[in-house]
PDB file of C-alpha atoms in Angstrom:
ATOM      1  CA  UNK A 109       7.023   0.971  -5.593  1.00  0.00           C
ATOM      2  CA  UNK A 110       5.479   1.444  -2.096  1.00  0.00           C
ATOM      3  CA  UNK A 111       2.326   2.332  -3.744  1.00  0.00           C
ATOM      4  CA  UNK A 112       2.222  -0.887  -5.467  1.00  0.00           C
ATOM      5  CA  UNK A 113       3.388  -2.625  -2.260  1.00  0.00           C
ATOM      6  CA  UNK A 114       0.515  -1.906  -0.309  1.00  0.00           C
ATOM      7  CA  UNK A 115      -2.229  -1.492  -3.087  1.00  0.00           C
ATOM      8  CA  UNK A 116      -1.289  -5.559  -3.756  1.00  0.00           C
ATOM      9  CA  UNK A 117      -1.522  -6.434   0.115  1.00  0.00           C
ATOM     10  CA  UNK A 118      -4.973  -5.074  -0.075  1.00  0.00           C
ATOM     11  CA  UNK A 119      -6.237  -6.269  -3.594  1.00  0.00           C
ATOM     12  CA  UNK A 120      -3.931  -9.099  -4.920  1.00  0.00           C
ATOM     13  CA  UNK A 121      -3.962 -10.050  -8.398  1.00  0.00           C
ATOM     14  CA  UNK A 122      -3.471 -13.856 -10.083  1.00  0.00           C
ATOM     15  CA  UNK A 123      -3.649 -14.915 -13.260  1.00  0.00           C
ATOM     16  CA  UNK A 124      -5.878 -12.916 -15.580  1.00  0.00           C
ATOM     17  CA  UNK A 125      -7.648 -11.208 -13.098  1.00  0.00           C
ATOM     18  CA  UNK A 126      -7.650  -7.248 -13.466  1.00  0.00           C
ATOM     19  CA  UNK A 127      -8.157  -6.455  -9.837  1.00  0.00           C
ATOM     20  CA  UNK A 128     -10.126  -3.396  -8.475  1.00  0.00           C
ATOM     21  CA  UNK A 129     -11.564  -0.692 -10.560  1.00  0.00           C
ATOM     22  CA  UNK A 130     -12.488   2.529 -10.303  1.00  0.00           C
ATOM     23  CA  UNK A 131     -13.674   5.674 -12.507  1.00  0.00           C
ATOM     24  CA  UNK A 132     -11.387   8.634 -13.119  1.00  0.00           C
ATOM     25  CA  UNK A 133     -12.929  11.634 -11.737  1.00  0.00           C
ATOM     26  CA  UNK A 134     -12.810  15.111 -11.371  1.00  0.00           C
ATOM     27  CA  UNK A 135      -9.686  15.812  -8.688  1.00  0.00           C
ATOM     28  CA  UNK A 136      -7.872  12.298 -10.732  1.00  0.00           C
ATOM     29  CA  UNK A 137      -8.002  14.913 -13.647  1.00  0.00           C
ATOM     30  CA  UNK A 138      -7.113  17.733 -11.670  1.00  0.00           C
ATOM     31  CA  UNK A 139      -3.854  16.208 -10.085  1.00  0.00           C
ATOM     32  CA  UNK A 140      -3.279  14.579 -13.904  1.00  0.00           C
ATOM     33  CA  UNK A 141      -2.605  18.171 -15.054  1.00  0.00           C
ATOM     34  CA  UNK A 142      -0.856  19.636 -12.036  1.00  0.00           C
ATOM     35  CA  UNK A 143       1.484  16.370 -12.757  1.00  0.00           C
ATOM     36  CA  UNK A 144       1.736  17.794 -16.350  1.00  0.00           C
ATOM     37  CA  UNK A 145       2.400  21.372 -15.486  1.00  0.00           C
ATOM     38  CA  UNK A 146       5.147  20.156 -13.818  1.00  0.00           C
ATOM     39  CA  UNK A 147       6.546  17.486 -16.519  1.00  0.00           C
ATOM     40  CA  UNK A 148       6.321  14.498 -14.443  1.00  0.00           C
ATOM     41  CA  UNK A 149       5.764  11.187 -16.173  1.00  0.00           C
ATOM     42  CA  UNK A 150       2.304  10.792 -16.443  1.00  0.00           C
ATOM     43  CA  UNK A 151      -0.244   8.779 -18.777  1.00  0.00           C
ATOM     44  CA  UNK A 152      -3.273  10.643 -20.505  1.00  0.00           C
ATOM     45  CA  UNK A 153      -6.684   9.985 -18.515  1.00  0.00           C
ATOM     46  CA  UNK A 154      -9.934  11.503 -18.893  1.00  0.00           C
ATOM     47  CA  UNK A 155     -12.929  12.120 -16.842  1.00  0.00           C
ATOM     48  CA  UNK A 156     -15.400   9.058 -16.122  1.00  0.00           C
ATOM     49  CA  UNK A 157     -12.434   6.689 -17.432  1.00  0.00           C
ATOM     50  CA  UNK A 158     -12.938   3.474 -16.004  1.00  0.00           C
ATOM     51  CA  UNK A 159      -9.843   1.563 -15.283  1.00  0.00           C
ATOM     52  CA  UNK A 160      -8.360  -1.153 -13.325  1.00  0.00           C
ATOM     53  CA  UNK A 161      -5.558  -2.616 -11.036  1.00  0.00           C
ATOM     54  CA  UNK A 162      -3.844  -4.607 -13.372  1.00  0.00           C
ATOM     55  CA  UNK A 163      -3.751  -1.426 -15.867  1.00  0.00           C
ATOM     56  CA  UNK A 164      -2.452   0.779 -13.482  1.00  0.00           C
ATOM     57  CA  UNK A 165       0.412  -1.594 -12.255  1.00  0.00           C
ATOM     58  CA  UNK A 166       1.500  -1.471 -15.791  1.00  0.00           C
ATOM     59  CA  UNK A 167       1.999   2.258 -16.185  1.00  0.00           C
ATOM     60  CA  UNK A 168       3.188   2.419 -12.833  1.00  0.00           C
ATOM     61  CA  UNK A 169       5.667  -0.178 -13.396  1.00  0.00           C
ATOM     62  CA  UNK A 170       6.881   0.323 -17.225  1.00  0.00           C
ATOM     63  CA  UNK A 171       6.008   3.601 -17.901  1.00  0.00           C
ATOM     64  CA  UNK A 172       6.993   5.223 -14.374  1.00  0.00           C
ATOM     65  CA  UNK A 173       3.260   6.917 -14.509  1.00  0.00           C
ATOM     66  CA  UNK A 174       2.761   9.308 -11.212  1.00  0.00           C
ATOM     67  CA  UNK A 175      -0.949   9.917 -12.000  1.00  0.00           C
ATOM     68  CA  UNK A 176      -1.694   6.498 -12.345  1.00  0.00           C
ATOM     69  CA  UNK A 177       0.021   5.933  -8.801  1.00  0.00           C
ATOM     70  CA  UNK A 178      -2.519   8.527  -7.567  1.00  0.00           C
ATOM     71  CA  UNK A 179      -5.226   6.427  -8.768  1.00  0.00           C
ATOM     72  CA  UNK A 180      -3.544   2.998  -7.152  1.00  0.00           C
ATOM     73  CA  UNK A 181      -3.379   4.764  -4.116  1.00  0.00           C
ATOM     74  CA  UNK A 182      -7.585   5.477  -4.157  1.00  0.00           C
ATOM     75  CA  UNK A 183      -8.432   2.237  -4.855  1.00  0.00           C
ATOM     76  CA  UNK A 184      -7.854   1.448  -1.364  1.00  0.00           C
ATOM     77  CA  UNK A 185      -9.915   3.735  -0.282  1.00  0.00           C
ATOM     78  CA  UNK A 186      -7.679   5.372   2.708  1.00  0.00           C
ATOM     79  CA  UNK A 187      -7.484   9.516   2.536  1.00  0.00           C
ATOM     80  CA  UNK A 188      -3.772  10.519   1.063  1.00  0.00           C
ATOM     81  CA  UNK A 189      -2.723  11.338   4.929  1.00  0.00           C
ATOM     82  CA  UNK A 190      -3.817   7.832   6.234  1.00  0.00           C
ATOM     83  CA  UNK A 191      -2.451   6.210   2.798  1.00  0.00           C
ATOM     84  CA  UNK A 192       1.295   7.993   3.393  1.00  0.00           C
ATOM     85  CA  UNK A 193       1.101   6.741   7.376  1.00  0.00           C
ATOM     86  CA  UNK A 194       0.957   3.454   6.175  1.00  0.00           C
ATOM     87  CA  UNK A 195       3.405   3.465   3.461  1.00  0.00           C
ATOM     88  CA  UNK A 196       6.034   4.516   6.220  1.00  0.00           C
ATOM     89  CA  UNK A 197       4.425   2.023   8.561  1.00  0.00           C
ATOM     90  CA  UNK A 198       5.106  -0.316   5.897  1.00  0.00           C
ATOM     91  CA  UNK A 199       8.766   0.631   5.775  1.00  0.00           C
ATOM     92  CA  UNK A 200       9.358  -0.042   9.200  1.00  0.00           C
ATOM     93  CA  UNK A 201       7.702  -3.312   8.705  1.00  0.00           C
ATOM     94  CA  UNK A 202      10.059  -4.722   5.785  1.00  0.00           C
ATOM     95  CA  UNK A 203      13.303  -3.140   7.609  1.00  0.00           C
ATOM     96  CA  UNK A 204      13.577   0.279   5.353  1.00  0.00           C
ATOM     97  CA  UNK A 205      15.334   2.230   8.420  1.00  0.00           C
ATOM     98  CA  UNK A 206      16.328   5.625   6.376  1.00  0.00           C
ATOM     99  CA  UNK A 207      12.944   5.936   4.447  1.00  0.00           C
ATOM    100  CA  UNK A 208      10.529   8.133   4.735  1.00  0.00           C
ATOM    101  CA  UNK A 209       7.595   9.027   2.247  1.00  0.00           C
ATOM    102  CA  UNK A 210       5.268  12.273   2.270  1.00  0.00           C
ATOM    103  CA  UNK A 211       3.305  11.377  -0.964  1.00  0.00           C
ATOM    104  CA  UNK A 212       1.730   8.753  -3.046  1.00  0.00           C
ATOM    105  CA  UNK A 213       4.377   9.009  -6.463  1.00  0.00           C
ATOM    106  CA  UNK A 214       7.957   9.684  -4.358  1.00  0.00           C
ATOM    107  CA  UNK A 215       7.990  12.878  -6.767  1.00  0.00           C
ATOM    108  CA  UNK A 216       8.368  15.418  -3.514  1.00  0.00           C
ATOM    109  CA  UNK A 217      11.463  16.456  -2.341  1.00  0.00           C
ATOM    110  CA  UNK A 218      10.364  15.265   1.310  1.00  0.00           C
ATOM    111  CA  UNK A 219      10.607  11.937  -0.026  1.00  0.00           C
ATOM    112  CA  UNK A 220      13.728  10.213   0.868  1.00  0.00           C
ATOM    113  CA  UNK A 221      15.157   6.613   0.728  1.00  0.00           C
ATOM    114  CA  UNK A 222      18.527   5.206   0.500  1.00  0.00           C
ATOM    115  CA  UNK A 223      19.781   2.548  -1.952  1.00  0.00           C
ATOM    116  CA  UNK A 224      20.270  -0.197   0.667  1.00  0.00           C
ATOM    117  CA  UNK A 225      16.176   0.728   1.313  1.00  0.00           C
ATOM    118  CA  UNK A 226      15.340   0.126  -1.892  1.00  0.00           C
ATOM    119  CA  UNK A 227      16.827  -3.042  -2.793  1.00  0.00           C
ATOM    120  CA  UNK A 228      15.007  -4.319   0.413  1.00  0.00           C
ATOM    121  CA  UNK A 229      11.707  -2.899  -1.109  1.00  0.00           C
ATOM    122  CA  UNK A 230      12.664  -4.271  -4.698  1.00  0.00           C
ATOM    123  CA  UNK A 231      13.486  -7.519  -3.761  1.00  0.00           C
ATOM    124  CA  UNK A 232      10.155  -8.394  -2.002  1.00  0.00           C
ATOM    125  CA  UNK A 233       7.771  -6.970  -4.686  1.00  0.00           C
ATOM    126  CA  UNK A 234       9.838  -9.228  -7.502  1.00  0.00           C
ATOM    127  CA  UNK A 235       9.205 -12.401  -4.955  1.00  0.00           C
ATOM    128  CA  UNK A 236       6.423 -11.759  -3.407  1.00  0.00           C
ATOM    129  CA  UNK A 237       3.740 -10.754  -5.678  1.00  0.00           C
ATOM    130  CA  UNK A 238       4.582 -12.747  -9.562  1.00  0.00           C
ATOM    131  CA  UNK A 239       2.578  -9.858 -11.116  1.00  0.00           C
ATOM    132  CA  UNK A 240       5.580  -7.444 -10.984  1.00  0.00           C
ATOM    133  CA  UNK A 241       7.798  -9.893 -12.133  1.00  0.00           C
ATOM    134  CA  UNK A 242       5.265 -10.831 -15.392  1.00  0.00           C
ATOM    135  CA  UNK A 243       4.964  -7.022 -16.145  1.00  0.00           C
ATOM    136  CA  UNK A 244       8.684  -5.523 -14.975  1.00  0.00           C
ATOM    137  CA  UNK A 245      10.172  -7.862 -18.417  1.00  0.00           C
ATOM    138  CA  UNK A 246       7.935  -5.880 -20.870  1.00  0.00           C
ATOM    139  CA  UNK A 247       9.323  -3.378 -23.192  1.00  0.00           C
ATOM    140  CA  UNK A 248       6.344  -1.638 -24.215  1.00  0.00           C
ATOM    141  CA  UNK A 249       2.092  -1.649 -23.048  1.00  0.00           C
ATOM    142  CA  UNK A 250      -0.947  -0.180 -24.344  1.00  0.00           C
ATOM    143  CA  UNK A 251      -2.717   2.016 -21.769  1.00  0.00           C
ATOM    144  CA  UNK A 252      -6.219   3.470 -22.305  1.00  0.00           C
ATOM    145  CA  UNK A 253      -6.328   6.934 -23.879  1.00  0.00           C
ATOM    146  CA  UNK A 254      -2.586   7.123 -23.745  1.00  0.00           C
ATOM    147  CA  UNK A 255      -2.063   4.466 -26.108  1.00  0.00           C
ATOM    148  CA  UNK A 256       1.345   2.341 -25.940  1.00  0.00           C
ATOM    149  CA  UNK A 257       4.287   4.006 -24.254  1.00  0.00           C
ATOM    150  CA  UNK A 258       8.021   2.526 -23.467  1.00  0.00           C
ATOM    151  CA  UNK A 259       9.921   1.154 -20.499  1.00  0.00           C
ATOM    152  CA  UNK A 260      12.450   3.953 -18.905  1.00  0.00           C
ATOM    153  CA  UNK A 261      14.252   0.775 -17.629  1.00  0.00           C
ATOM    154  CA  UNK A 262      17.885   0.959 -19.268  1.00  0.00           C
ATOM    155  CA  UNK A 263      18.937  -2.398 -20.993  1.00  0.00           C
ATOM    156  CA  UNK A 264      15.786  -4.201 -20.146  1.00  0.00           C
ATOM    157  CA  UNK A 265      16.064  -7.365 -21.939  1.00  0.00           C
ATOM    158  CA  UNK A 266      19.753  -7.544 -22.471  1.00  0.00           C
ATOM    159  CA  UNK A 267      22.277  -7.956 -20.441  1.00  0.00           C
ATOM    160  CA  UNK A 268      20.345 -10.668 -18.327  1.00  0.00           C
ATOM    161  CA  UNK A 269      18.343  -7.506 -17.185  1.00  0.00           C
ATOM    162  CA  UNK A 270      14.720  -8.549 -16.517  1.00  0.00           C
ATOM    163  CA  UNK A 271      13.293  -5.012 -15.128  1.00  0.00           C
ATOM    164  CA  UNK A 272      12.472  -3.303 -12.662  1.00  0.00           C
ATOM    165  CA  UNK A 273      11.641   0.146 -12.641  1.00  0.00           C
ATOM    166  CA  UNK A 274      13.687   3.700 -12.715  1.00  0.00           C
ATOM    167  CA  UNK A 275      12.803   7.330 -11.969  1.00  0.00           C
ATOM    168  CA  UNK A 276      14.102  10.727 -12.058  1.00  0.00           C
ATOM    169  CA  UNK A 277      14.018  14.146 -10.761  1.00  0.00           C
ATOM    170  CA  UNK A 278      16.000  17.113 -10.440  1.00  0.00           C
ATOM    171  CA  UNK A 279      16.858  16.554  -6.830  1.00  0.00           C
ATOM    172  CA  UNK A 280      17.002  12.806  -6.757  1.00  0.00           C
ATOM    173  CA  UNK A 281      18.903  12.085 -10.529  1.00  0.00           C
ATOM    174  CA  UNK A 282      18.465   9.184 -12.223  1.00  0.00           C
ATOM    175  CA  UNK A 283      17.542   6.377 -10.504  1.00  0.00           C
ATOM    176  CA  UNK A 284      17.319   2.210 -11.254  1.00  0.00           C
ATOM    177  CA  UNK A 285      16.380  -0.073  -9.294  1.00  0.00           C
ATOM    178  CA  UNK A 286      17.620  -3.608 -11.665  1.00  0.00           C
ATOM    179  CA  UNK A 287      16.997  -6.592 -11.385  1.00  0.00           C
ATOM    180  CA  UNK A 288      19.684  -9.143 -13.637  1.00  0.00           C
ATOM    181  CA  UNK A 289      19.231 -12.908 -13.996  1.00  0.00           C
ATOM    182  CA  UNK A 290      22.228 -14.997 -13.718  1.00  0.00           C
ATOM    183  CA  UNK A 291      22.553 -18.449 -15.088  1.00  0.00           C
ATOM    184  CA  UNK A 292      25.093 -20.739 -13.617  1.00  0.00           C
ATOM    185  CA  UNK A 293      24.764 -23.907 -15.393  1.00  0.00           C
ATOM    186  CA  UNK A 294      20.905 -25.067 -15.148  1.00  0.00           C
ATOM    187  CA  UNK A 295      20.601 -22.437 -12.034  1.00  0.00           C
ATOM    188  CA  UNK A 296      19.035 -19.056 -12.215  1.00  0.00           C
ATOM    189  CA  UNK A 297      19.692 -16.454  -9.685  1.00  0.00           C
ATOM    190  CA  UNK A 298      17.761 -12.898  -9.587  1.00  0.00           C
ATOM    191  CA  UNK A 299      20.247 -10.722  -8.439  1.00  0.00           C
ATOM    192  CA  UNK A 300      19.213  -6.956  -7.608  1.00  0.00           C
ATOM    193  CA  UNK A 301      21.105  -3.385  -7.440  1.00  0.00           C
ATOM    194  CA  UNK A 302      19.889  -0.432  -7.124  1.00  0.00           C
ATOM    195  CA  UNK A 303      21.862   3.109  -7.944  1.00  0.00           C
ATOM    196  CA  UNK A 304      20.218   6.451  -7.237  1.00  0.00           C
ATOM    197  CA  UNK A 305      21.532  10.022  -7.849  1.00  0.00           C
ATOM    198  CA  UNK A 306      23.040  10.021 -11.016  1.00  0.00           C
ATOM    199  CA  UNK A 307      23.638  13.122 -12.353  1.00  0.00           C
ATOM    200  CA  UNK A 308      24.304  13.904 -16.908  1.00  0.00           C
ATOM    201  CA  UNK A 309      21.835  14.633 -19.767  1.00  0.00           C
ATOM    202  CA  UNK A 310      21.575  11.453 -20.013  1.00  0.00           C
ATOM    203  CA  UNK A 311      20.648  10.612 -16.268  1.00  0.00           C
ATOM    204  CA  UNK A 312      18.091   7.470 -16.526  1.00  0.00           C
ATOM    205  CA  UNK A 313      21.543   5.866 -19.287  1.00  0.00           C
ATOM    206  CA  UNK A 314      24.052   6.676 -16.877  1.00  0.00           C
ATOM    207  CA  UNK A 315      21.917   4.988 -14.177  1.00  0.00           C
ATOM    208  CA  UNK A 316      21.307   1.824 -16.213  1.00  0.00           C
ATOM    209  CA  UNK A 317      24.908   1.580 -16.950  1.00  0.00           C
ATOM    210  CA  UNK A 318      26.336   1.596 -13.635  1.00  0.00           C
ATOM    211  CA  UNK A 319      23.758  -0.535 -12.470  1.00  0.00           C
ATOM    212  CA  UNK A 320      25.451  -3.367 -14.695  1.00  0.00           C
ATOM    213  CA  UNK A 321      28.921  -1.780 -13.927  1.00  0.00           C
ATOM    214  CA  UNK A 322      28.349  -2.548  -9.961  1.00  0.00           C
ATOM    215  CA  UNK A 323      26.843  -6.243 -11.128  1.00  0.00           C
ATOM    216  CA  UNK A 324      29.486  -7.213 -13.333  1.00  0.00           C
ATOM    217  CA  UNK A 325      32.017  -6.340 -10.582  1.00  0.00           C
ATOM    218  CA  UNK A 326      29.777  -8.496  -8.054  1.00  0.00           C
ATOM    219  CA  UNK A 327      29.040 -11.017 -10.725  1.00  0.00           C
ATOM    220  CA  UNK A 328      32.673 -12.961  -9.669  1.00  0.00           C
ATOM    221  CA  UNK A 329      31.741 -13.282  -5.738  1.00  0.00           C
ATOM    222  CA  UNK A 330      28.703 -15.717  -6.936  1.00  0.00           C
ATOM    223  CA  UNK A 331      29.472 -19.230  -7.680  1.00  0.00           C
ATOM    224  CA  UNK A 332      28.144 -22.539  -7.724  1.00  0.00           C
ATOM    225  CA  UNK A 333      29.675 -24.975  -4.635  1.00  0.00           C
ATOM    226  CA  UNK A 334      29.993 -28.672  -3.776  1.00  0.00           C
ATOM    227  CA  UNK A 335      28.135 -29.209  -0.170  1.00  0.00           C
ATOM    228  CA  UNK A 336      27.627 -31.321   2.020  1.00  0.00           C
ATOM    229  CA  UNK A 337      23.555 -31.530   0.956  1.00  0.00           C
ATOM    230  CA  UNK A 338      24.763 -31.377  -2.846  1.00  0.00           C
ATOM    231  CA  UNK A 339      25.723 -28.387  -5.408  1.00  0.00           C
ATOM    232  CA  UNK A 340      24.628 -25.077  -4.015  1.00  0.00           C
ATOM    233  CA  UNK A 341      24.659 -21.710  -5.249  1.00  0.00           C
ATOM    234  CA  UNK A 342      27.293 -19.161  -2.783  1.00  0.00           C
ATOM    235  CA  UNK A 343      27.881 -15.945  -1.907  1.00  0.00           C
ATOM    236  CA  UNK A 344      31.629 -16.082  -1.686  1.00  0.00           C
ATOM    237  CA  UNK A 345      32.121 -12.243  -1.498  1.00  0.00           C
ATOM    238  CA  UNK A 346      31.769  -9.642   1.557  1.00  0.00           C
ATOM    239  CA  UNK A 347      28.417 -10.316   3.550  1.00  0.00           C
ATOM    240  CA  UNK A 348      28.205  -6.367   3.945  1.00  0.00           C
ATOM    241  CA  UNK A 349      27.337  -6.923  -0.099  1.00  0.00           C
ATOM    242  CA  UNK A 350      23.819  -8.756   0.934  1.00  0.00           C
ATOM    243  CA  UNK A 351      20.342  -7.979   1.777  1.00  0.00           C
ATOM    244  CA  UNK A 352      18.074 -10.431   3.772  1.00  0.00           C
ATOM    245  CA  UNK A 353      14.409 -10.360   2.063  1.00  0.00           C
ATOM    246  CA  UNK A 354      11.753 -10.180   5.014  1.00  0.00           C
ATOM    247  CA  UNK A 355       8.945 -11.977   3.548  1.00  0.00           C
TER     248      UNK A 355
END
């Protein structure tokens, strides 16, 4: 989600438009199949495969694709050094105190991050940039050459869940980082919880699940109040329970 971060600080995208492009080349393929050999999710390219921003934020973002990441990273044009000393530069910047990224995808083990991180990092992609928002509700998009591939968001679409992305590896289990909308009369709230390290067969489920778990037990500490500027929506719970967006 870093990736995305900065790639959309460089080259934002409105409406229709389908940002940068680029053409796939040789070392694209090259790190494509090393990210194969070692069953990481991935979408298909090929050599001289043009594609662009708006295309890659989709696999990225539904389909969890670390290749196309790759690719999102070189549209900006930085070396993969000078792209992962800005992705912890931007860290700093939005607050994320006990993260710390080595590569482009967050695959490595010497990527690390905390939950509290990641909400802060969540919560400013889904209101700062509307493209993540449009494309974190979809179920299901076509890629090139890959052809159309499925969220690994648990629940999306139920559940007032309305994205945003999860993950997994070995080391880190699964992880979900959720955002739920809540409706309180003719109010809706985005509310967003992340989980991380869940370990069963069924890792990416189990993550999903108590995701909503940890909501519906938060979901009481919301409510609408009377004041003195008219009906409000409140936080009536703990105030250790809340992140403060920086943008």
């Amino acid at each position: 989600m870093m990736t995305v971060w900065i790639a959309l600080q460089q080259f934002p995208i409105s409406g229709s438009n389908r940002g940068a492009c680029e053409t796939v080349n040789a070392h694209d393929v090259a790190l494509y199949q090393q990210d194969v050999a070692q069953e990481q999710s991935v979408a298909k390219i090929v050599l001289g495969q043009f594609i662009c921003e708006r295309t890659l934020l989709r696999g990225i973002i539904v389909h969890s694709a670390g290749d196309y990441a790759q690719l999102l990273a070189r549209l900006t044009r930085r070396s993969t050094p000078a792209f992962v000393r800005l992705m912890n530069s931007e860290a700093k910047k939005l607050g994320m105190q006990h993260t710390h990224y080595v590569d482009e995808t967050g695959i490595s083990s010497g990527d690390v991050s905390t939950a509290h991180d990641q909400v802060i990092l969540t919560e400013n992609l889904m209101m700062s940039e509307p493209i993540i928002r449009s494309i974190a509700v979809l179920k299901q998009v076509w890629l090139p050459v890959e052809g159309v591939v499925g969220t690994y968001t648990p629940d999306l679409g139920r559940n007032g869940v309305v994205g945003v992305k999860s993950g997994y590896t070995e080391a880190a289990g699964g992880c979900d980082a959720m955002a739920i909308d809540l409706r309180l009369n003719h109010t809706t709230l985005t509310t967003y919880i992340v989980v991380l390290g869940q370990q069963s067969s069924s890792a990416l489920a189990l993550s999903g699940q108590v995701a909503l778990s940890l909501y519906y037990s938060l979901r009481p500490s919301i409510a609408r109040e009377v004041t003195p500027t008219g009906i409000a929506i409140q936080w009536i719970g703990s105030s250790s329970d809340l992140v403060t967006p920086t943008t």
